[in-house]
mmCIF file of C-alpha atoms in Angstrom:
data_model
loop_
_atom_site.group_PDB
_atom_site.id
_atom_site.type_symbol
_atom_site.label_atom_id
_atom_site.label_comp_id
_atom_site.label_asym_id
_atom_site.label_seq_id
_atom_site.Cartn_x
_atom_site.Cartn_y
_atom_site.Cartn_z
ATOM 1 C CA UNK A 1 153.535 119.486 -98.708
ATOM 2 C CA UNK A 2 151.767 116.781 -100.397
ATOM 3 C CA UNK A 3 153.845 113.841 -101.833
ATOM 4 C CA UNK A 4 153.213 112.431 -105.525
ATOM 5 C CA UNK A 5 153.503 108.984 -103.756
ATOM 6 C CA UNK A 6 152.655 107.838 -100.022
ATOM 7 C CA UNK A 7 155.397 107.613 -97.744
ATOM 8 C CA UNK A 8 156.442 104.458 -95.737
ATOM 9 C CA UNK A 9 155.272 104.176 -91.905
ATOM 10 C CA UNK A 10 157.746 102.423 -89.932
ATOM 11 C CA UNK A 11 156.417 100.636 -86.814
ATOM 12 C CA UNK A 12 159.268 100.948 -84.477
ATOM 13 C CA UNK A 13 160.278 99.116 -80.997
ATOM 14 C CA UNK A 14 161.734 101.260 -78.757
ATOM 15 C CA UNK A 15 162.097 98.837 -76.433
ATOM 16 C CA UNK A 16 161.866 99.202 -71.996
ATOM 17 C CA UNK A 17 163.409 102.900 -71.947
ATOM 18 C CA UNK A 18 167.084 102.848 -71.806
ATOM 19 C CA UNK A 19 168.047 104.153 -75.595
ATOM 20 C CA UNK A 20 170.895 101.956 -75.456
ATOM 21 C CA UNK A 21 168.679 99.136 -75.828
ATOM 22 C CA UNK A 22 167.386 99.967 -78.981
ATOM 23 C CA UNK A 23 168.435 97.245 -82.301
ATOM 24 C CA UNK A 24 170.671 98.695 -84.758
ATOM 25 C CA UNK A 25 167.858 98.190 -87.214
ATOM 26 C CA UNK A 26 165.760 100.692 -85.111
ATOM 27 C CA UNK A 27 168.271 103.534 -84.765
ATOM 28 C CA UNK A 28 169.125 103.138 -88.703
ATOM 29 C CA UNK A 29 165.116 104.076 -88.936
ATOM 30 C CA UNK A 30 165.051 106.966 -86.827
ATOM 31 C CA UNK A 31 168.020 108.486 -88.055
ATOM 32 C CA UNK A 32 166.577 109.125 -91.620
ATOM 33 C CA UNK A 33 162.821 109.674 -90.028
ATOM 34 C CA UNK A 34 160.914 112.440 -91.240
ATOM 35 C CA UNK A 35 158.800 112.537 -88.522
ATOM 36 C CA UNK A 36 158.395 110.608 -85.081
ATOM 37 C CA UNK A 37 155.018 109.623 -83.845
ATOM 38 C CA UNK A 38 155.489 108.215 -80.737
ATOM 39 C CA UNK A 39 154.047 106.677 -77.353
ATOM 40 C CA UNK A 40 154.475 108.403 -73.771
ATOM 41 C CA UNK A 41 157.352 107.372 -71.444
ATOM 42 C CA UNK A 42 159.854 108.131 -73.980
ATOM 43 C CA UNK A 43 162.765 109.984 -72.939
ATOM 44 C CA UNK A 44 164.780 112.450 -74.568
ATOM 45 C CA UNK A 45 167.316 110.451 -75.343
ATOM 46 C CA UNK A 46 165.002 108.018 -77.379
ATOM 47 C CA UNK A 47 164.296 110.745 -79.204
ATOM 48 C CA UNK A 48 167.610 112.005 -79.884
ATOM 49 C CA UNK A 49 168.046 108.734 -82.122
ATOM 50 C CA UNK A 50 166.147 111.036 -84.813
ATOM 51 C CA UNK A 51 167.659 113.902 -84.672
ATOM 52 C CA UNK A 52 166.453 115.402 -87.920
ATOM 53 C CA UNK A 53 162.534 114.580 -87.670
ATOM 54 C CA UNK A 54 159.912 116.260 -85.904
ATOM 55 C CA UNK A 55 158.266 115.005 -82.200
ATOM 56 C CA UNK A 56 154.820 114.195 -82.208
ATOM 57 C CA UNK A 57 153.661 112.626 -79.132
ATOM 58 C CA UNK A 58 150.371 110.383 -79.392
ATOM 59 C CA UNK A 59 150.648 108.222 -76.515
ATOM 60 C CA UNK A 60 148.119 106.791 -73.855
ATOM 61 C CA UNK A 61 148.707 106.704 -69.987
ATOM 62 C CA UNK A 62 146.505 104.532 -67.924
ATOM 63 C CA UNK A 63 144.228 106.813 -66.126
ATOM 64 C CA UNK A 64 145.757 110.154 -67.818
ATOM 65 C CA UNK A 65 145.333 111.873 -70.818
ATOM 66 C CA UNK A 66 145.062 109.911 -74.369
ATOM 67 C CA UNK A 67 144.776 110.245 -77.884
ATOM 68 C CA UNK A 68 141.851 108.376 -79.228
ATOM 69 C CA UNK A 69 142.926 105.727 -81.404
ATOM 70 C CA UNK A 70 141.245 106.306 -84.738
ATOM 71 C CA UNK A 71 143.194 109.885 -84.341
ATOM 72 C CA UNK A 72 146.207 108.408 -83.669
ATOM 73 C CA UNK A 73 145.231 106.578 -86.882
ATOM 74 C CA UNK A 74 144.216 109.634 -88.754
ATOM 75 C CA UNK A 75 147.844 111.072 -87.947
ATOM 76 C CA UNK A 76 149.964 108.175 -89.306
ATOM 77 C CA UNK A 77 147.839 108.322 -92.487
ATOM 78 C CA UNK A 78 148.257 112.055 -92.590
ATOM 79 C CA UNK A 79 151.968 112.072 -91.882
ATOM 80 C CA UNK A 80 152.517 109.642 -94.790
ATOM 81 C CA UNK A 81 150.965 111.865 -97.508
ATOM 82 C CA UNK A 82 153.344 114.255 -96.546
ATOM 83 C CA UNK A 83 157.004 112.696 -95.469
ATOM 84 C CA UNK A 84 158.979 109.840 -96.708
ATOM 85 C CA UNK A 85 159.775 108.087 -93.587
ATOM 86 C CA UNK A 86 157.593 107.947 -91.193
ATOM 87 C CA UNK A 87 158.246 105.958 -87.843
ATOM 88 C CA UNK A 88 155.572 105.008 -85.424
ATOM 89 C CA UNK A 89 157.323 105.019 -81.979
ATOM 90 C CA UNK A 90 156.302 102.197 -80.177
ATOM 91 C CA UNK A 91 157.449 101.045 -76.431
ATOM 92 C CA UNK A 92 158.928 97.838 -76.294
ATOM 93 C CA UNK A 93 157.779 95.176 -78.932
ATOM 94 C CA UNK A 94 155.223 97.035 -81.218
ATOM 95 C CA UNK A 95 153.328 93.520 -81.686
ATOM 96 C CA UNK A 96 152.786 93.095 -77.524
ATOM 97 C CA UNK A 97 149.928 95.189 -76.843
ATOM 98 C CA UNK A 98 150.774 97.618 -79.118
ATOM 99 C CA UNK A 99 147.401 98.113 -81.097
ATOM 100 C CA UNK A 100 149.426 97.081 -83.839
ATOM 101 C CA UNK A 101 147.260 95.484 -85.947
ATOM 102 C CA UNK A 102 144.432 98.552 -85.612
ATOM 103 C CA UNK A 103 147.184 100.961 -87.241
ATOM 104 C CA UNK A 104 147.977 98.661 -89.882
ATOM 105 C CA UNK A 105 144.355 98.287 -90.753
ATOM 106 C CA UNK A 106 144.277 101.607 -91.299
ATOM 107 C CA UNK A 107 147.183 102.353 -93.430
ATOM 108 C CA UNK A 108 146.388 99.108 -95.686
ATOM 109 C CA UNK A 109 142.649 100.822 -96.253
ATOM 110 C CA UNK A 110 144.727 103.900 -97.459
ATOM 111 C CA UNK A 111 147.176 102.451 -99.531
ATOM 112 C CA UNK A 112 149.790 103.363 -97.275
ATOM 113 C CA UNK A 113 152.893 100.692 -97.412
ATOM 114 C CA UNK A 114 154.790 99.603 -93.847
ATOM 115 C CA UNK A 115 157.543 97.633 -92.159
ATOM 116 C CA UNK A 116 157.862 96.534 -88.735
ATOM 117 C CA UNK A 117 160.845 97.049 -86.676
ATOM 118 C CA UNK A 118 160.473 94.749 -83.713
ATOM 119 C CA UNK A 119 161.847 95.932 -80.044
ATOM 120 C CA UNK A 120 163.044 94.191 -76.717
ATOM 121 C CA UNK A 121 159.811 93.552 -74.309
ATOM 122 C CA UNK A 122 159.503 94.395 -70.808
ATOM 123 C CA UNK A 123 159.233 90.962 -70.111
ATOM 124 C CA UNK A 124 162.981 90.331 -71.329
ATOM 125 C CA UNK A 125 164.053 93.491 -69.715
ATOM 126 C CA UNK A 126 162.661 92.468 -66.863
ATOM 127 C CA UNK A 127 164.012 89.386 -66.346
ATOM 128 C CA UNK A 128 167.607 90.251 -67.272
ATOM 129 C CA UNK A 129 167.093 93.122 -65.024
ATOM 130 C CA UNK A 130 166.617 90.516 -62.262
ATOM 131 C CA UNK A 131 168.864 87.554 -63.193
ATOM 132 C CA UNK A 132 166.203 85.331 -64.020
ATOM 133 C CA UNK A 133 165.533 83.481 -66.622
ATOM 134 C CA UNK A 134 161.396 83.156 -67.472
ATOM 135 C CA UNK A 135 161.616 79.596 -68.560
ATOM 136 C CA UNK A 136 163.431 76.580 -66.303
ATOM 137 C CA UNK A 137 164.190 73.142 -67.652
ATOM 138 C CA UNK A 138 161.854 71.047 -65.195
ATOM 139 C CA UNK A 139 159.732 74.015 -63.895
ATOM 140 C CA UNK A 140 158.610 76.233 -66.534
ATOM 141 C CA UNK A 141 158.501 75.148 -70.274
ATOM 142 C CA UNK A 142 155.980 78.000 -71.370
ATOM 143 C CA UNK A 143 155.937 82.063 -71.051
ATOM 144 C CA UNK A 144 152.493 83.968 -71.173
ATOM 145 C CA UNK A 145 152.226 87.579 -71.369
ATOM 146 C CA UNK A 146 148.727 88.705 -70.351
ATOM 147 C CA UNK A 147 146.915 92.382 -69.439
ATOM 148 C CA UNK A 148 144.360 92.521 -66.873
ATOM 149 C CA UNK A 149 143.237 96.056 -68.670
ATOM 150 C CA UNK A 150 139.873 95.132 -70.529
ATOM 151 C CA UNK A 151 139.306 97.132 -73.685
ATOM 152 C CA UNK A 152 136.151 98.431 -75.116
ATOM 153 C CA UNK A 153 133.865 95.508 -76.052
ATOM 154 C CA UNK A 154 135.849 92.850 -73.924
ATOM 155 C CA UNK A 155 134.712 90.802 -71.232
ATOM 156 C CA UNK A 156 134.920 91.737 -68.215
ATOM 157 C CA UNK A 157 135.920 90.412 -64.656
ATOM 158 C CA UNK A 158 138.582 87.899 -64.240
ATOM 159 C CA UNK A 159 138.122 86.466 -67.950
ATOM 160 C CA UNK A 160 142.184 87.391 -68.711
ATOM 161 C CA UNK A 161 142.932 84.636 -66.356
ATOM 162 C CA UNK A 162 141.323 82.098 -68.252
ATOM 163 C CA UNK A 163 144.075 79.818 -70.126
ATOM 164 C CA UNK A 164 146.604 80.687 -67.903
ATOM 165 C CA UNK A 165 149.112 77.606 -66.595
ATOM 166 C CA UNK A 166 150.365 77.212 -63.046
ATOM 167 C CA UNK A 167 153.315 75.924 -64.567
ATOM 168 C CA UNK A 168 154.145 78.311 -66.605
ATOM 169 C CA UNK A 169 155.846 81.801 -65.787
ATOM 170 C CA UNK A 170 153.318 84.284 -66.597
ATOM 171 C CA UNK A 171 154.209 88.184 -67.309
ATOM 172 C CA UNK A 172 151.895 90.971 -66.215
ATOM 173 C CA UNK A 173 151.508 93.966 -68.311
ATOM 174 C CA UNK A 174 150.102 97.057 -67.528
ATOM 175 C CA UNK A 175 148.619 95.599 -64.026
ATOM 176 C CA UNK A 176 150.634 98.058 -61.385
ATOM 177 C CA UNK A 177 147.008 99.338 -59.881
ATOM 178 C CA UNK A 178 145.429 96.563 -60.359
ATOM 179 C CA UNK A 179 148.217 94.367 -58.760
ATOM 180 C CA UNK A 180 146.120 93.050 -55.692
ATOM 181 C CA UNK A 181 143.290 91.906 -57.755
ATOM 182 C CA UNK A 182 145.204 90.056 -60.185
ATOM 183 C CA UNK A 183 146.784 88.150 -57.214
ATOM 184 C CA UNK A 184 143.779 87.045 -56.043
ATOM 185 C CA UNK A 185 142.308 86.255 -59.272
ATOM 186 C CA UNK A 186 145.477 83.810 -60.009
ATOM 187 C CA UNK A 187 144.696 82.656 -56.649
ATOM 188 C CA UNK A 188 141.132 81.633 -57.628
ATOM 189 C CA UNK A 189 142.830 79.907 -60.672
ATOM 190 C CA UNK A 190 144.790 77.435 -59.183
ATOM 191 C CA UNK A 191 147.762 78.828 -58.617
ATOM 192 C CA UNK A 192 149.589 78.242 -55.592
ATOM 193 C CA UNK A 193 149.442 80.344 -52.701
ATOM 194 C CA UNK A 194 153.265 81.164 -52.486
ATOM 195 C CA UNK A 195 153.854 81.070 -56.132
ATOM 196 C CA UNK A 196 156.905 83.706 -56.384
ATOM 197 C CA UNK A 197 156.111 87.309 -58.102
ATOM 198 C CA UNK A 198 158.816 89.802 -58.872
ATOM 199 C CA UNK A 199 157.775 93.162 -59.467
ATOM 200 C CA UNK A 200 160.011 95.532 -61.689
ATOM 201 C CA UNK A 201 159.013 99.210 -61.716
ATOM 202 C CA UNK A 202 160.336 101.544 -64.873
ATOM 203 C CA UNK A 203 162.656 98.202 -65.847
ATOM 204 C CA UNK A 204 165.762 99.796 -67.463
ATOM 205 C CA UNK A 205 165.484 103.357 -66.611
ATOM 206 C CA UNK A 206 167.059 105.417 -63.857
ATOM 207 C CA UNK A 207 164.920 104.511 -61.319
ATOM 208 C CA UNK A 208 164.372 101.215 -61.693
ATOM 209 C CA UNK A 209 163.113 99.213 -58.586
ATOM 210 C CA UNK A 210 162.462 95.338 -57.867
ATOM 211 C CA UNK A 211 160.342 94.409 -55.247
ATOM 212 C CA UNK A 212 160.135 90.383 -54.861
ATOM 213 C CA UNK A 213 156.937 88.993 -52.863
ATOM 214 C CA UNK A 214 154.452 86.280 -53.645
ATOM 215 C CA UNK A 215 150.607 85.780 -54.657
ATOM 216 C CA UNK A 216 149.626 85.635 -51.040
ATOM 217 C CA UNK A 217 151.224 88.887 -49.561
ATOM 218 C CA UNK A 218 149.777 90.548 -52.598
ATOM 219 C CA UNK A 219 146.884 89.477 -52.718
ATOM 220 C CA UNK A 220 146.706 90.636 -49.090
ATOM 221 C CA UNK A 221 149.007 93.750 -49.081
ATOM 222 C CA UNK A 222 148.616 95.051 -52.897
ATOM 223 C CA UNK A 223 150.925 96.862 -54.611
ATOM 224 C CA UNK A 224 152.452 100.591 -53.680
ATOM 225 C CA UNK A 225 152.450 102.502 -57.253
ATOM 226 C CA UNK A 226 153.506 105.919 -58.563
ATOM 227 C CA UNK A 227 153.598 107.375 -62.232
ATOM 228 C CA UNK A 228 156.325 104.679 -63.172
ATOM 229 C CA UNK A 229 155.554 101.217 -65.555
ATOM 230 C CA UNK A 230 155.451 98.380 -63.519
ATOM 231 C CA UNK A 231 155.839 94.665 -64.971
ATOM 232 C CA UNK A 232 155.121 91.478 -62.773
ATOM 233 C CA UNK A 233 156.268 87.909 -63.228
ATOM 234 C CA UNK A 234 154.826 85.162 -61.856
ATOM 235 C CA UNK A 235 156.131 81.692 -61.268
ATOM 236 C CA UNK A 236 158.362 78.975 -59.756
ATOM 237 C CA UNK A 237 160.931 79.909 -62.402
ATOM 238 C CA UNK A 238 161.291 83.243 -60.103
ATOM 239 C CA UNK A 239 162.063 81.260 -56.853
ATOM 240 C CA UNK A 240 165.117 81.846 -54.734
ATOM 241 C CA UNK A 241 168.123 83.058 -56.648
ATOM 242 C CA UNK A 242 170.971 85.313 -55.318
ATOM 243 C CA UNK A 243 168.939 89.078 -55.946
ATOM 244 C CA UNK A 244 170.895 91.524 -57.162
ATOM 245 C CA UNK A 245 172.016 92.826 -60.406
ATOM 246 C CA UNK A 246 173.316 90.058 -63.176
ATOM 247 C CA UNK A 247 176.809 92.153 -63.226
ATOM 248 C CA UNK A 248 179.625 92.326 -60.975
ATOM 249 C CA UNK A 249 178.685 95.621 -60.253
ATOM 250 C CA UNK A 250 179.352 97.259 -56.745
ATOM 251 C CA UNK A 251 176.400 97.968 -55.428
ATOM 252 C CA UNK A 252 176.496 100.552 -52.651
ATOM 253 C CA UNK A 253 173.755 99.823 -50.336
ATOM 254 C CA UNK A 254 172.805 96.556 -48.462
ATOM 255 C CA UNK A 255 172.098 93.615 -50.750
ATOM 256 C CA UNK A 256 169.162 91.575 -50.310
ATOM 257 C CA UNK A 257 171.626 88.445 -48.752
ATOM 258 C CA UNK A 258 172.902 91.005 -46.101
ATOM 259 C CA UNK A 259 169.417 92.089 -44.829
ATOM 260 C CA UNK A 260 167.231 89.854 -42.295
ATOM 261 C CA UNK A 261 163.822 90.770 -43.972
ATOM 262 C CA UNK A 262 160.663 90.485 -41.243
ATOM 263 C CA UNK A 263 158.662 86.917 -43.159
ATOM 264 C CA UNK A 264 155.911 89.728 -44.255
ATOM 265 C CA UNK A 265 157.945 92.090 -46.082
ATOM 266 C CA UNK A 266 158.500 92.427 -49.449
ATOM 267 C CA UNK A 267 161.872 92.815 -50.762
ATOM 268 C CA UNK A 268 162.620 96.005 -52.355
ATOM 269 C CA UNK A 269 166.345 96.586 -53.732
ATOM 270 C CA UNK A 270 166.834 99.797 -56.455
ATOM 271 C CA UNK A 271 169.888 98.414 -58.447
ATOM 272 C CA UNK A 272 172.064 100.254 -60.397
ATOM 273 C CA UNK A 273 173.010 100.754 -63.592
ATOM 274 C CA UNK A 274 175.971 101.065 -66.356
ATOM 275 C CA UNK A 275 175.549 104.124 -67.657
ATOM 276 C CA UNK A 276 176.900 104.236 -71.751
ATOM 277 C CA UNK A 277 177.248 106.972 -73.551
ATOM 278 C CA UNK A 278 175.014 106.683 -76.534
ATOM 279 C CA UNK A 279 176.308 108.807 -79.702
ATOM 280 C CA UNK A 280 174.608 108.197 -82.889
ATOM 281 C CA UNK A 281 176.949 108.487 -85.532
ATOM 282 C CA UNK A 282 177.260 111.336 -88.183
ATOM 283 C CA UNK A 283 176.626 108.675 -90.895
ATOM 284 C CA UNK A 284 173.985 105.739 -90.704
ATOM 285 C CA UNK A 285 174.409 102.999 -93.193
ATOM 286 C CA UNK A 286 171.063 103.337 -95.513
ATOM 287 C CA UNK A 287 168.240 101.007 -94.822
ATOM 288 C CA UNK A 288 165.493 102.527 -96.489
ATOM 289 C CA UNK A 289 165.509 103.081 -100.138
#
């Protein structure tokens, strides 16, 4: 049913995965959504947040099937003429590779009003999940948060590298398959040979897994990848801390101090988790008038 006036699109961050990581602003949204368009990799109990809306999925996988973005674009602008609140479902920070700016192109040509909601990034996620931080007084005064994927139009080869700093701690998105090529393009771009990377596979969820290793060994040795999001961080800031989980948490295999790992291996330790019990509650404050 046709409204007399658009509806408002709500560009949502659902952050890494867990739903418990979510900002209160976000789960005020999705509780009076009308509808939920919203990436892959969400998990039920993202979705749960908005209990009352209908589940559209519209999301992209590297290498597996994908919407085409001017549909995706079609379908926000479609969903507006006919619900109030509309919330675009976006993993992590909706700005960060998000094709955030194509969307809202698209509902500003159709007279569609919007609000963003921003979201926790992997790269945050990722470092908590490893008890780093990505800056260091004295060794890293600068973040950068690149993708080797090259869009439609864009330059290829090892042009992402360009700009990069040695010094800095730089974040790899959406780079899991193309792991061993990005090591040696750093390589070719001045940065050190045994410059630390930490690898975090699905960073917050279930299976999470941390594999620490350096720009050498992967550059030789690649990366081992399945179905599951992997983020890499680069940089001194990542160099020799205690790794394990940033909790006093039991953990109830061997830590990485109480193995003797061969020189050549990369470490590989699947942490756990505290597991909350997320209940929205019957009655969410009203955000959206």
């Amino acid at each position: 049913m046709s409204l007399s006036a658009p509806g408002k699109v709500w560009f949502v961050g659902a952050g890494p995965g867990a739903a418990d990581l979510l900002t209160v602003r976000a789960i005020r949204v999705l509780a009076q959504a009308d509808i939920v368009l919203h990436d892959a990799l969400m998990t039920e109990a993202l979705l749960e947040w908005a209990p009352a809306a209908k589940h559209v999925p519209v999301g992209k996988r590297c290498e597996g099937t994908a919407m085409p973005q001017a549909n995706i674009d079609r379908a926000l602008i479609d969903a507006a003429r006919t619900h109030a609140v509309v919330v675009r479902l976006k993993g992590g920070d909706p700005g960060i590779f998000g094709r955030l700016d194509e969307e809202i192109d698209a509902l500003d040509a159709a007279g569609i009003p919007w609000d963003i909601v921003p979201g926790v990034t992997s790269a945050s996620a990722a470092a908590a999940a490893v008890g780093h931080s990505l800056t260091r007084r004295g060794v890293a005064r600068a973040v950068q948060i690149v993708t080797p994927r090259i869009g439609r139009g864009e330059q290829g080869g090892g042009q992402w590298a360009q700009g990069l700093d040695p010094a800095a701690t730089v974040v790899l998105y959406m780079a899991g398959r193309m792991a061993q090529a990005c090591a040696l393009t750093l390589l070719a771009h001045r940065f050190a040979a045994h410059t630390p990377v930490v690898v975090v596979h699905a960073v917050s969820w279930p299976q999470q897994s941390i594999e620490r290793t350096d720009l050498t060994r992967l550059a030789r040795d690649g990366l081992a990848v399945d179905e599951r999001p992997v983020v890499l961080m680069v940089g001194e800031a990542l160099r020799e801390r205690a790794f394990g989980p940033p909790m006093d948490a039991p953990i109830d295999s061997a830590t990485d101090s109480d193995i003797d790992w061969p020189v050549d291996t990369p470490h590989v330790i699947v942490q756990p988790h505290v597991q909350l019990q997320v209940m929205p509650a019957p009655q969410v404050p009203t955000l959206i008038s």
